[in-house]
Short mmCIF file of C-alpha atoms in Angstrom, two decimals:
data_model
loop_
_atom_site.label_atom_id
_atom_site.label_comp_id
_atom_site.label_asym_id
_atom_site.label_seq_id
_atom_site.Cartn_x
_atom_site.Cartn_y
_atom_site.Cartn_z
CA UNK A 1 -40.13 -19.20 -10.53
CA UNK A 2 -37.17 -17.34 -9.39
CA UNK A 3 -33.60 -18.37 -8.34
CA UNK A 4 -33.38 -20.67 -5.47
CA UNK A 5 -31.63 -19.75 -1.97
CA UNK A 6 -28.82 -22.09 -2.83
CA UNK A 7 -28.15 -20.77 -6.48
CA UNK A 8 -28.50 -16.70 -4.75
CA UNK A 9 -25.83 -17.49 -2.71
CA UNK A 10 -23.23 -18.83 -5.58
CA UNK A 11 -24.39 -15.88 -7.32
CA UNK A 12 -23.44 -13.63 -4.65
CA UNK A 13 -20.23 -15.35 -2.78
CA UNK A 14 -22.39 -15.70 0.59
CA UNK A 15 -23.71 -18.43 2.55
CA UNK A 16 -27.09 -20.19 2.61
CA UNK A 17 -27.48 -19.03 6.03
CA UNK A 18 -26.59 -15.59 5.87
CA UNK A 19 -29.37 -15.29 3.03
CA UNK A 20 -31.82 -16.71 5.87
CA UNK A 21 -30.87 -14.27 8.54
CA UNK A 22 -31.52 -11.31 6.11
CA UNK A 23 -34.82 -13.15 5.53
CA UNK A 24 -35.71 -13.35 9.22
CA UNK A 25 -34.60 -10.09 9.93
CA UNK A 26 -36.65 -8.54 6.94
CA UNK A 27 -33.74 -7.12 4.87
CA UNK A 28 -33.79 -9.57 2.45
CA UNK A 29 -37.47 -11.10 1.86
CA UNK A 30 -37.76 -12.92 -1.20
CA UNK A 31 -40.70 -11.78 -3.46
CA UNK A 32 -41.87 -15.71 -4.38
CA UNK A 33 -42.33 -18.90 -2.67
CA UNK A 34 -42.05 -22.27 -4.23
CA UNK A 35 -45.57 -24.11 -3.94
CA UNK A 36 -43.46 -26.42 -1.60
CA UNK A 37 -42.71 -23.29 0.72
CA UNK A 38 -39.34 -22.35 -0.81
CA UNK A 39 -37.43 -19.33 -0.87
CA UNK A 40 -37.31 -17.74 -4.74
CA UNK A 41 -35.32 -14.77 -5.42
CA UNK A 42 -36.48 -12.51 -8.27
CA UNK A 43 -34.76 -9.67 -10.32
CA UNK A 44 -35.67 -6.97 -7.73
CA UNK A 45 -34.67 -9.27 -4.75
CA UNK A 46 -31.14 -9.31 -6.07
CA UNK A 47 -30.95 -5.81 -6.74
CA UNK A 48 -31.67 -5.24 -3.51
CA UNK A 49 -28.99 -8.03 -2.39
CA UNK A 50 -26.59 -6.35 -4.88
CA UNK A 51 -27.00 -2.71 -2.38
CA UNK A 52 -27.00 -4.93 0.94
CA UNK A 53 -23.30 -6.22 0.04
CA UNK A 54 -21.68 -3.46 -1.52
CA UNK A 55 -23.10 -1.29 2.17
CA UNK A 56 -21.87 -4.17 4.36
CA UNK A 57 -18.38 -4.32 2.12
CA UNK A 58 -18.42 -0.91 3.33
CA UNK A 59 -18.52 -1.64 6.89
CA UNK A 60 -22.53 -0.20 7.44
CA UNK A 61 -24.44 -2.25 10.55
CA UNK A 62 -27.45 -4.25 8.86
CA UNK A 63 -30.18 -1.95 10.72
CA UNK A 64 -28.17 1.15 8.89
CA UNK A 65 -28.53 -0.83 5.86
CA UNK A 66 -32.36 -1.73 6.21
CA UNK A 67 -32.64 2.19 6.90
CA UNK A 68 -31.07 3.24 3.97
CA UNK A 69 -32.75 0.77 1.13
CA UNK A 70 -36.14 1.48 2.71
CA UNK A 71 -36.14 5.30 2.90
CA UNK A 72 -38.65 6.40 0.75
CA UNK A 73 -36.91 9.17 -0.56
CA UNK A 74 -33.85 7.24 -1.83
CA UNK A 75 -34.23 5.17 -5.45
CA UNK A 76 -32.05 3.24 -6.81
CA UNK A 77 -29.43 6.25 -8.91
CA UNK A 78 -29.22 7.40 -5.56
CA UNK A 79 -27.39 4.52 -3.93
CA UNK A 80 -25.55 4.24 -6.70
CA UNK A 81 -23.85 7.40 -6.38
CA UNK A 82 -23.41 7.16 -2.44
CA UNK A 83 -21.77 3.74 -2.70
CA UNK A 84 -19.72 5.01 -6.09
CA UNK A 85 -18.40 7.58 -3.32
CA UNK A 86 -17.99 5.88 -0.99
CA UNK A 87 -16.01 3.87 -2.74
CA UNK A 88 -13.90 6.10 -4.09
CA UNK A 89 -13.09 7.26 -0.68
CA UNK A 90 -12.04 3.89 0.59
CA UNK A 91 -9.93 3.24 -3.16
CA UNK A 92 -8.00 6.38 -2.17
CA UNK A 93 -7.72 4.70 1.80
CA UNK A 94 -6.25 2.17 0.09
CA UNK A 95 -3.55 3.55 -2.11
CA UNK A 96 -2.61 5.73 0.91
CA UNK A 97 -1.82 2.75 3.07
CA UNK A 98 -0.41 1.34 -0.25
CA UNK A 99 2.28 4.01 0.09
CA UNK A 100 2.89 3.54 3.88
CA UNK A 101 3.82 0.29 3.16
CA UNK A 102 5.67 1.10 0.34
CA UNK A 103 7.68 4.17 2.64
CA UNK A 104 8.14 1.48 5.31
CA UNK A 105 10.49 -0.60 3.24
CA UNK A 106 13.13 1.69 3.37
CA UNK A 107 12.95 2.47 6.86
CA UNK A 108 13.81 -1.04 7.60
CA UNK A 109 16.91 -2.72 7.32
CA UNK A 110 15.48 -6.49 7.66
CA UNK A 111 16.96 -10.14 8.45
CA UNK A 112 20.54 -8.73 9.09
CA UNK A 113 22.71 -11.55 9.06
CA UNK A 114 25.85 -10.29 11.51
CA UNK A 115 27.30 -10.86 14.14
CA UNK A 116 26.60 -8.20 17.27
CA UNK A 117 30.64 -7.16 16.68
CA UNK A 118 30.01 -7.08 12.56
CA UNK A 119 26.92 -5.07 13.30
CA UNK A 120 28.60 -2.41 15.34
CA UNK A 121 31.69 -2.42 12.60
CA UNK A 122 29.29 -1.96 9.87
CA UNK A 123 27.07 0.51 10.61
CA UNK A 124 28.95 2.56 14.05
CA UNK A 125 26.39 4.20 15.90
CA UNK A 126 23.46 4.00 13.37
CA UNK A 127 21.13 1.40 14.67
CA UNK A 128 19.61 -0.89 11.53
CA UNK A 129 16.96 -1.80 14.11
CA UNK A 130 15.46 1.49 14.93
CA UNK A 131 11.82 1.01 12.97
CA UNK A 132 12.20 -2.66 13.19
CA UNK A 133 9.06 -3.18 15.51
CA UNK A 134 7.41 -0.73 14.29
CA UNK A 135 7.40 -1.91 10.40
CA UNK A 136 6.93 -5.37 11.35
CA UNK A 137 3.57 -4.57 13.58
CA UNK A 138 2.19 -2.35 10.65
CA UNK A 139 3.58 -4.01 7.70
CA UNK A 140 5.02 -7.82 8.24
CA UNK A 141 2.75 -9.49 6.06
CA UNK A 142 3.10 -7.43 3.04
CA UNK A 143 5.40 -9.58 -0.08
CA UNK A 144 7.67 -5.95 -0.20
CA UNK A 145 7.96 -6.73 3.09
CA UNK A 146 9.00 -10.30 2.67
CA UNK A 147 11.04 -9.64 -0.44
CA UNK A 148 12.77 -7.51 1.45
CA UNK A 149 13.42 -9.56 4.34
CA UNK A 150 14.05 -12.45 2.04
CA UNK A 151 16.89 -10.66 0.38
CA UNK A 152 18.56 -8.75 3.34
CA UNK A 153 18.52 -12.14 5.14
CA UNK A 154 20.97 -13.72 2.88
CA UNK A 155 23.56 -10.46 3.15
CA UNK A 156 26.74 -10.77 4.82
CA UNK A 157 29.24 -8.01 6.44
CA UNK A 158 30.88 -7.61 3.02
CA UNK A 159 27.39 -7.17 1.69
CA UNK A 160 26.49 -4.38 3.71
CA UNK A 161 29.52 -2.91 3.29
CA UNK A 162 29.13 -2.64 -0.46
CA UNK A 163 25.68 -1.67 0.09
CA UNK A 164 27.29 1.22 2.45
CA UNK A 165 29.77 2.38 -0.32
CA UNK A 166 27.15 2.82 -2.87
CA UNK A 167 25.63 4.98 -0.98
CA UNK A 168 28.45 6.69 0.27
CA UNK A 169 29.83 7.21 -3.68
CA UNK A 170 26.21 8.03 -4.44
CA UNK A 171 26.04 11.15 -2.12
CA UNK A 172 28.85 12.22 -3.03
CA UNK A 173 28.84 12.22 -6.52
CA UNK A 174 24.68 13.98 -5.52
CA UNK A 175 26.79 16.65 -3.25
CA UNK A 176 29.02 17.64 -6.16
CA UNK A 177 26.27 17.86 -8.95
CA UNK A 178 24.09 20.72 -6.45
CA UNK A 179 27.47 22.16 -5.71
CA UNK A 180 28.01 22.99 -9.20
CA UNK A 181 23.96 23.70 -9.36
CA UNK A 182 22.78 21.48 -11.22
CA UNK A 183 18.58 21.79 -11.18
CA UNK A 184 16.76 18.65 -10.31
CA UNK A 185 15.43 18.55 -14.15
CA UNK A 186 18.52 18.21 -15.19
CA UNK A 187 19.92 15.09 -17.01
CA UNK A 188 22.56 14.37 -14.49
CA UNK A 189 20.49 14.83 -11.85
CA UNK A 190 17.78 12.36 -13.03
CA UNK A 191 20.26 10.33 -13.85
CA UNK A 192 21.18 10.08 -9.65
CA UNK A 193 17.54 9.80 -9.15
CA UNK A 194 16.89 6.41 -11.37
CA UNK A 195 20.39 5.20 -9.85
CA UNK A 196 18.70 5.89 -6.65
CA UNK A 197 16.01 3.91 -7.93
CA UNK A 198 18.15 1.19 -8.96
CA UNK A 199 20.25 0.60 -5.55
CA UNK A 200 16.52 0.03 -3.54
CA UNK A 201 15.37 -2.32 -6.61
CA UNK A 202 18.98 -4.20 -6.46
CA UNK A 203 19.61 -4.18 -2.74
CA UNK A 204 15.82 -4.84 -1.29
CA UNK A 205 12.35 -4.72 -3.57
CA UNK A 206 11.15 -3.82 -6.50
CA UNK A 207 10.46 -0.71 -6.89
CA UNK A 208 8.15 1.17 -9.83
CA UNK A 209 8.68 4.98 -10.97
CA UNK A 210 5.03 5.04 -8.64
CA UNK A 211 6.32 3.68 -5.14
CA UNK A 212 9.80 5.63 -6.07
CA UNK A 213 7.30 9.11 -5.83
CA UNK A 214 5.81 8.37 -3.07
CA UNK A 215 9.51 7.72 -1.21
CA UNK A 216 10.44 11.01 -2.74
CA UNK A 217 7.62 12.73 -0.64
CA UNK A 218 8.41 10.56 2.42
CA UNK A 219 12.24 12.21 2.18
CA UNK A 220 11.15 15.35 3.00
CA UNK A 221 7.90 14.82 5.04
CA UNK A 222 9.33 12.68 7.11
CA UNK A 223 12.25 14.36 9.27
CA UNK A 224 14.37 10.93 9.63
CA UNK A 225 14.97 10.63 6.05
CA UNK A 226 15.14 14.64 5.37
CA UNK A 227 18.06 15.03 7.86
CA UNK A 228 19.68 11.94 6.68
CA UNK A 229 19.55 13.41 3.28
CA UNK A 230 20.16 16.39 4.35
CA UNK A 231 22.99 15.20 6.37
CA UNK A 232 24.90 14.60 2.68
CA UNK A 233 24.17 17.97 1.43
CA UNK A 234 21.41 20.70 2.94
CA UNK A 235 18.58 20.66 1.00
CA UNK A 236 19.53 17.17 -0.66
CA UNK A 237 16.01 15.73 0.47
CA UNK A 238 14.17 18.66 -1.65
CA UNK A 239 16.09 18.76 -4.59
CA UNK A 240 16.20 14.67 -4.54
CA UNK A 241 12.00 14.59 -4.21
CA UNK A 242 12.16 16.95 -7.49
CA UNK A 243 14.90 14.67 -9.46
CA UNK A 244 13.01 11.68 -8.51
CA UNK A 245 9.76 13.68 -10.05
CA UNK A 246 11.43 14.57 -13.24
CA UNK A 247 12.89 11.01 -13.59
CA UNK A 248 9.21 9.42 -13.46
CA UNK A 249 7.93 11.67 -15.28
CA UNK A 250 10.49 11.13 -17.89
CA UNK A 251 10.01 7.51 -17.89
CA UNK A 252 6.56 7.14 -17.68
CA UNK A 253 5.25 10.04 -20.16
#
């Protein structure tokens, strides 16, 4: 006799009455009625369910649905493959906006907990606030966000002094290592790049050998970080992206 509309609609994660609008509209028609007039879903009817949600997961309108299972010249391998890429384009989507997010974190200085003078003293003319509207309207509710926020929140002006030092010691120690031309496969130089690592996992989020390659690109795509890179040493950003590279590649091989 079928599965009932009430048991389809555990099956599938969806409501009682979105099963009876497909009915009415005539995407969804079971194949069998009860003798008491009830809906009863077969094998075929949720195949066919199976192809309405994975189209409508994709964002398709319910007529462009009902077009696509009923064209006669479509069966069932053929779907497949559309939706598999289809799929595959939103998965990559995904990991894209993934790595925005992930770039974002370090263009934020979050939750700074200074006065307006200790602000100014700590960080002269550089404003810690420059993308802070910006990576809270595109990124706010993400936890590397949070984590972030969470952790920066609690930092005083010593903090952020220390935090400044680091840095500073860090690009210098960077400077000297390309002054005496060291190549970014190099051990000393992937040694900067995991200690680079290291300061953004200690100081803000964690953050894997695969959101520390995606920063890498971000340092020379995107000119803010390039010139403040570059502001340490030209060509830092470049030779940086590489040593971060060869540091992932020889911790994750």
């Amino acid at each position: 006799m079928g599965y009932s509309v009430g048991q389809v609609a555990g099956f599938a994660g969806v409501t009682v009455r979105t099963l009876h609008h497909y009915d009415d509209i005539g995407l969804l028609v079971p194949g069998e009625r009860s003798h008491a007039g009830h809906r009863r879903y077969g094998d075929e009817d949720l195949d066919r369910l199976q192809q309405i949600l994975f189209y409508r997961e994709l964002g398709f309108p319910l007529d462009e649905v009902a077009a696509l299972l009923d064209d006669p010249d479509a069966d069932p391998r053929a779907h497949l493959r559309r939706q598999h890429e289809l799929l595959t384009a939103r998965i990559e989507k995904l990991q894209k906006m993934a790595a925005a997010v992930e770039h974002a974190m370090e263009a934020r200085t979050m939750g700074i907990n200074l006065t307006p003078e200790e602000r100014f003293e700590v960080f002269g003319d550089k404003d810690p606030e420059q993308y802070a509207e910006e990576a809270e309207q595109r990124w706010g509710g993400t936890e590397a966000y949070a984590e972030s926020q969470r952790r920066a929140a609690r930092y005083t002006k010593d903090d952020w002094k220390r935090m400044q030092d680091e840095v500073r010691d860090w690009g210098e120690r960077y400077d000297a290592l390309m002054a005496a031309g060291d190549p970014p496969t190099s051990r000393a130089a992937m040694d900067l790049a995991e200690e680079h690592r290291q300061h953004i996992c200690g100081w803000f989020y964690d953050c894997p050998y695969e959101m520390h390659l995606g920063l890498a690109g971000m340092y020379v795509a995107d000119e803010r970080f390039k010139a403040f890179y570059d502001s340490m040493r030209p060509g830092l950003a470049e030779h940086l992206r590489d040593a971060i590279t060869a540091n992932a590649a020889r911790h994750t091989s």
